[in-house]
Amino acid sequence: MTLDEGARRYVSEHFFRRGAVGREEAVLPEGRVGASFSLLRPPARGCRPVVDEVSLTAGQLCVDEVDPGHARGRLLGQPFAARYAKGTLEELELGPARFTRWAGAVTPGPSPFDQGFPLEGDGALGLAPAVAGARVVEVEGGAGGPGGDCLERAQAYVAAHPGSTVELGLVAHDGRAWPHAWVRTRGGGRVDPSAAVPFEAYLALEHAGERYVELLSGARRAVRR
């Protein structure tokens, strides 16, 4: 994070490293593959169904150009360009993000979301400047208690209740705004499996990852008005 003439600029490098060995299987709709796995090897030309492993939203991988070293197309609606070496993904540009294979050891740093975001004012939870796809929603409390973080609890609920989906956004709690995940049920209601008692307010966000980065960089603020 840098400050230049009053403007903040956020640049991040994300690393995925191996931790304790375990076995996990995502419960995906029949015939679908996870979006994260769909480009690990050079894909065939054409379109096929994939699923976002976080939200379990169904979409398409459409490959327009492919050769042994490169592939281009769209993944879940975003343009991508992939580079391969010996049949293995080396670099992926997906929308505004760029991912590079890293062979060295990586020491993880602290999560940038551990302290939440400052929350200004009183009233309805929102973002400033306002953004399309942000809406206050009513959410019921779930079982609460131990059993993983909010995203893990939401994904487990979705796996056990077909037709429901994970919803991402912000919650207001203790004077701050926090990234959070809950569930939109098949009937259109909402439940928070990780909270026995609902938080003060819930704000559902489209493209939540982009909104979180904007909050970190100062491009947007969490407000109540």
Coordinates of C-alpha atoms in Angstrom, one line a residue:
M1 CA 0.0 0.0 0.0
T2 CA 1.5 3.4 -1.0
L3 CA 0.2 6.9 -0.6
D4 CA 1.0 9.3 -3.5
E5 CA -0.4 12.9 -3.4
G6 CA -3.4 11.8 -1.3
A7 CA -4.2 8.7 -3.5
R8 CA -3.7 5.2 -2.2
R9 CA -2.4 2.5 -4.5
Y10 CA -2.8 -1.1 -3.5
V11 CA -0.7 -3.9 -5.1
S12 CA -0.8 -7.4 -3.8
E13 CA 1.0 -10.7 -4.5
H14 CA -1.0 -13.8 -3.4
F15 CA 0.7 -17.1 -2.7
F16 CA -0.8 -20.5 -2.3
R17 CA 1.4 -22.9 -0.4
R18 CA 1.1 -26.4 0.8
G19 CA 0.3 -26.9 4.4
A20 CA -0.8 -30.0 6.3
V21 CA -1.7 -32.8 3.9
G22 CA -5.4 -33.7 3.9
R23 CA -8.2 -34.7 1.6
E24 CA -11.0 -32.4 0.7
E25 CA -13.6 -32.8 -2.0
A26 CA -15.9 -30.1 -3.3
V27 CA -19.5 -31.1 -3.8
L28 CA -20.2 -29.9 -7.3
P29 CA -23.2 -30.4 -9.6
E30 CA -23.0 -33.5 -11.7
G31 CA -21.0 -33.1 -14.9
R32 CA -19.4 -29.8 -13.8
V33 CA -15.7 -29.2 -12.9
G34 CA -14.3 -26.5 -10.6
A35 CA -13.3 -23.4 -12.4
S36 CA -9.9 -23.4 -10.6
F37 CA -9.1 -26.8 -12.1
S38 CA -10.4 -26.2 -15.6
L39 CA -7.2 -24.5 -16.9
L40 CA -4.5 -26.4 -15.1
R41 CA -3.8 -28.2 -18.4
P42 CA -4.2 -26.9 -22.0
P43 CA -8.0 -27.1 -22.6
A44 CA -9.8 -28.1 -25.7
R45 CA -11.4 -25.5 -27.9
G46 CA -15.1 -24.8 -27.3
C47 CA -17.4 -24.3 -24.3
R48 CA -18.0 -26.5 -21.3
P49 CA -19.8 -26.1 -17.9
V50 CA -17.7 -25.2 -14.8
V51 CA -18.5 -24.1 -11.2
D52 CA -17.0 -21.4 -9.1
E53 CA -15.8 -23.3 -6.1
V54 CA -16.4 -20.4 -3.6
S55 CA -20.0 -19.5 -4.5
L56 CA -20.9 -22.7 -6.3
T57 CA -22.2 -20.5 -9.1
A58 CA -22.5 -22.4 -12.5
G59 CA -21.0 -20.8 -15.6
Q60 CA -18.9 -21.6 -18.7
L61 CA -15.3 -22.1 -19.7
C62 CA -15.2 -21.0 -23.4
V63 CA -11.8 -21.5 -25.2
D64 CA -11.5 -19.5 -28.4
E65 CA -7.8 -20.0 -29.2
V66 CA -5.5 -22.8 -28.0
D67 CA -2.1 -24.3 -28.9
P68 CA 0.3 -26.4 -26.7
G69 CA 1.7 -23.2 -25.0
H70 CA -1.2 -20.8 -24.9
A71 CA -5.0 -20.6 -24.5
R72 CA -7.4 -17.7 -24.7
G73 CA -11.1 -17.3 -24.1
R74 CA -13.6 -16.5 -21.2
L75 CA -14.0 -18.2 -17.8
L76 CA -17.1 -17.4 -15.8
G77 CA -17.7 -14.4 -18.0
Q78 CA -14.1 -13.0 -17.6
P79 CA -11.5 -12.9 -20.4
F80 CA -8.5 -15.1 -19.7
A81 CA -5.1 -15.7 -21.3
A82 CA -3.1 -18.8 -20.1
R83 CA 0.5 -19.8 -20.7
Y84 CA 1.7 -23.4 -20.4
A85 CA 5.1 -25.1 -20.2
K86 CA 5.3 -28.8 -20.8
G87 CA 1.5 -29.1 -20.4
T88 CA 1.4 -27.4 -17.0
L89 CA -0.1 -23.9 -16.3
E90 CA 2.6 -21.4 -15.7
E91 CA 0.8 -18.0 -15.9
L92 CA -2.9 -17.0 -16.0
E93 CA -4.4 -13.6 -16.7
L94 CA -8.0 -13.6 -15.6
G95 CA -9.9 -10.3 -15.9
P96 CA -7.8 -7.7 -14.0
A97 CA -5.8 -10.4 -12.0
R98 CA -2.6 -12.2 -13.0
F99 CA -1.4 -15.5 -11.4
T100 CA 2.1 -16.9 -11.8
R101 CA 3.3 -20.4 -10.8
W102 CA 5.8 -20.1 -8.0
A103 CA 8.4 -22.8 -7.3
G104 CA 10.1 -21.3 -4.2
A105 CA 9.1 -21.5 -0.5
V106 CA 6.7 -18.8 0.7
T107 CA 6.2 -17.5 4.2
P108 CA 2.6 -16.4 4.6
G109 CA 1.9 -13.0 6.0
P110 CA -1.1 -11.8 8.1
S111 CA -4.5 -11.6 6.5
P112 CA -5.3 -8.0 5.3
F113 CA -8.9 -8.6 6.5
D114 CA -8.2 -9.5 10.2
Q115 CA -9.1 -6.1 11.4
G116 CA -12.1 -5.5 9.2
F117 CA -12.8 -2.0 7.7
P118 CA -13.6 1.3 9.3
L119 CA -17.4 2.0 9.3
E120 CA -18.6 5.6 9.2
G121 CA -21.9 7.1 10.2
D122 CA -25.3 5.6 11.2
G123 CA -28.2 4.1 9.3
A124 CA -28.2 1.5 6.5
L125 CA -25.0 -0.3 5.6
G126 CA -23.5 0.7 2.3
L127 CA -20.5 1.7 0.3
A128 CA -19.2 5.2 -0.7
P129 CA -19.0 5.9 -3.5
A130 CA -22.1 3.7 -4.1
V131 CA -21.7 0.8 -6.5
A132 CA -24.2 -1.3 -8.5
G133 CA -24.9 -4.7 -7.1
A134 CA -24.6 -3.7 -3.4
R135 CA -27.9 -4.3 -1.5
V136 CA -28.9 -4.6 2.2
V137 CA -30.4 -8.0 2.9
E138 CA -32.2 -9.6 5.8
V139 CA -30.4 -12.7 7.1
E140 CA -31.5 -15.2 9.8
G141 CA -29.1 -16.7 12.3
G142 CA -28.0 -20.3 11.9
A143 CA -26.6 -22.9 14.3
G144 CA -23.4 -21.0 15.1
G145 CA -20.8 -22.6 17.3
P146 CA -17.5 -24.3 16.1
G147 CA -17.0 -25.9 12.8
G148 CA -14.8 -23.6 10.5
D149 CA -14.9 -20.1 9.3
C150 CA -17.9 -18.4 7.7
L151 CA -17.1 -19.5 4.2
E152 CA -16.6 -23.1 5.2
R153 CA -19.8 -23.1 7.1
A154 CA -21.7 -21.5 4.2
Q155 CA -20.3 -24.0 1.7
A156 CA -21.2 -27.0 4.0
Y157 CA -24.7 -25.6 4.3
V158 CA -25.0 -25.3 0.5
A159 CA -23.7 -28.9 0.0
A160 CA -26.4 -30.2 2.3
H161 CA -29.2 -28.0 0.9
P162 CA -29.4 -28.3 -3.0
G163 CA -30.6 -25.2 -4.7
S164 CA -29.0 -22.8 -2.2
T165 CA -26.0 -20.6 -3.0
V166 CA -23.2 -18.9 -1.1
E167 CA -23.5 -15.1 -0.9
L168 CA -20.6 -12.8 -0.1
G169 CA -20.6 -9.3 1.2
L170 CA -20.1 -7.3 4.4
V171 CA -21.5 -7.4 7.9
A172 CA -21.6 -4.6 10.5
H173 CA -20.3 -5.7 13.9
D174 CA -18.7 -3.7 16.8
G175 CA -18.4 -0.5 14.8
R176 CA -16.6 -2.0 11.9
A177 CA -17.5 -3.7 8.6
W178 CA -16.2 -7.3 8.0
P179 CA -16.0 -9.5 4.9
H180 CA -18.5 -12.4 5.4
A181 CA -20.2 -15.3 3.7
W182 CA -23.7 -16.5 4.2
V183 CA -26.3 -18.5 2.2
R184 CA -29.2 -17.6 0.0
T185 CA -31.7 -20.5 0.2
R186 CA -33.6 -22.1 -2.6
G187 CA -36.8 -20.4 -1.4
G188 CA -35.1 -16.9 -1.6
G189 CA -34.5 -16.4 2.1
R190 CA -31.1 -16.0 3.7
V191 CA -29.4 -17.7 6.6
D192 CA -26.0 -17.3 8.3
P193 CA -24.7 -20.8 9.3
S194 CA -21.8 -19.3 11.2
A195 CA -23.9 -17.0 13.5
A196 CA -26.4 -18.2 16.0
V197 CA -27.6 -14.6 16.2
P198 CA -27.5 -12.5 13.1
F199 CA -25.0 -9.6 12.8
E200 CA -26.3 -6.0 13.0
A201 CA -26.5 -5.6 9.2
Y202 CA -25.7 -7.5 6.0
L203 CA -24.7 -6.0 2.7
A204 CA -24.6 -8.4 -0.3
L205 CA -22.0 -7.6 -2.9
E206 CA -21.7 -8.6 -6.5
H207 CA -18.0 -9.0 -7.4
A208 CA -17.2 -9.0 -3.7
G209 CA -13.5 -9.7 -4.1
E210 CA -13.1 -6.5 -6.1
R211 CA -15.1 -4.5 -3.5
Y212 CA -12.8 -5.9 -0.7
V213 CA -9.7 -4.7 -2.6
E214 CA -11.3 -1.3 -3.2
L215 CA -12.0 -1.0 0.6
L216 CA -8.4 -2.0 1.4
S217 CA -7.0 0.6 -1.1
G218 CA -9.3 3.4 0.0
A219 CA -11.1 3.6 -3.3
R220 CA -14.4 2.9 -1.4
R221 CA -15.5 3.2 2.2
A222 CA -17.9 1.3 4.3
V223 CA -20.6 3.6 5.6
R224 CA -24.0 3.6 7.4
R225 CA -26.3 6.3 6.2

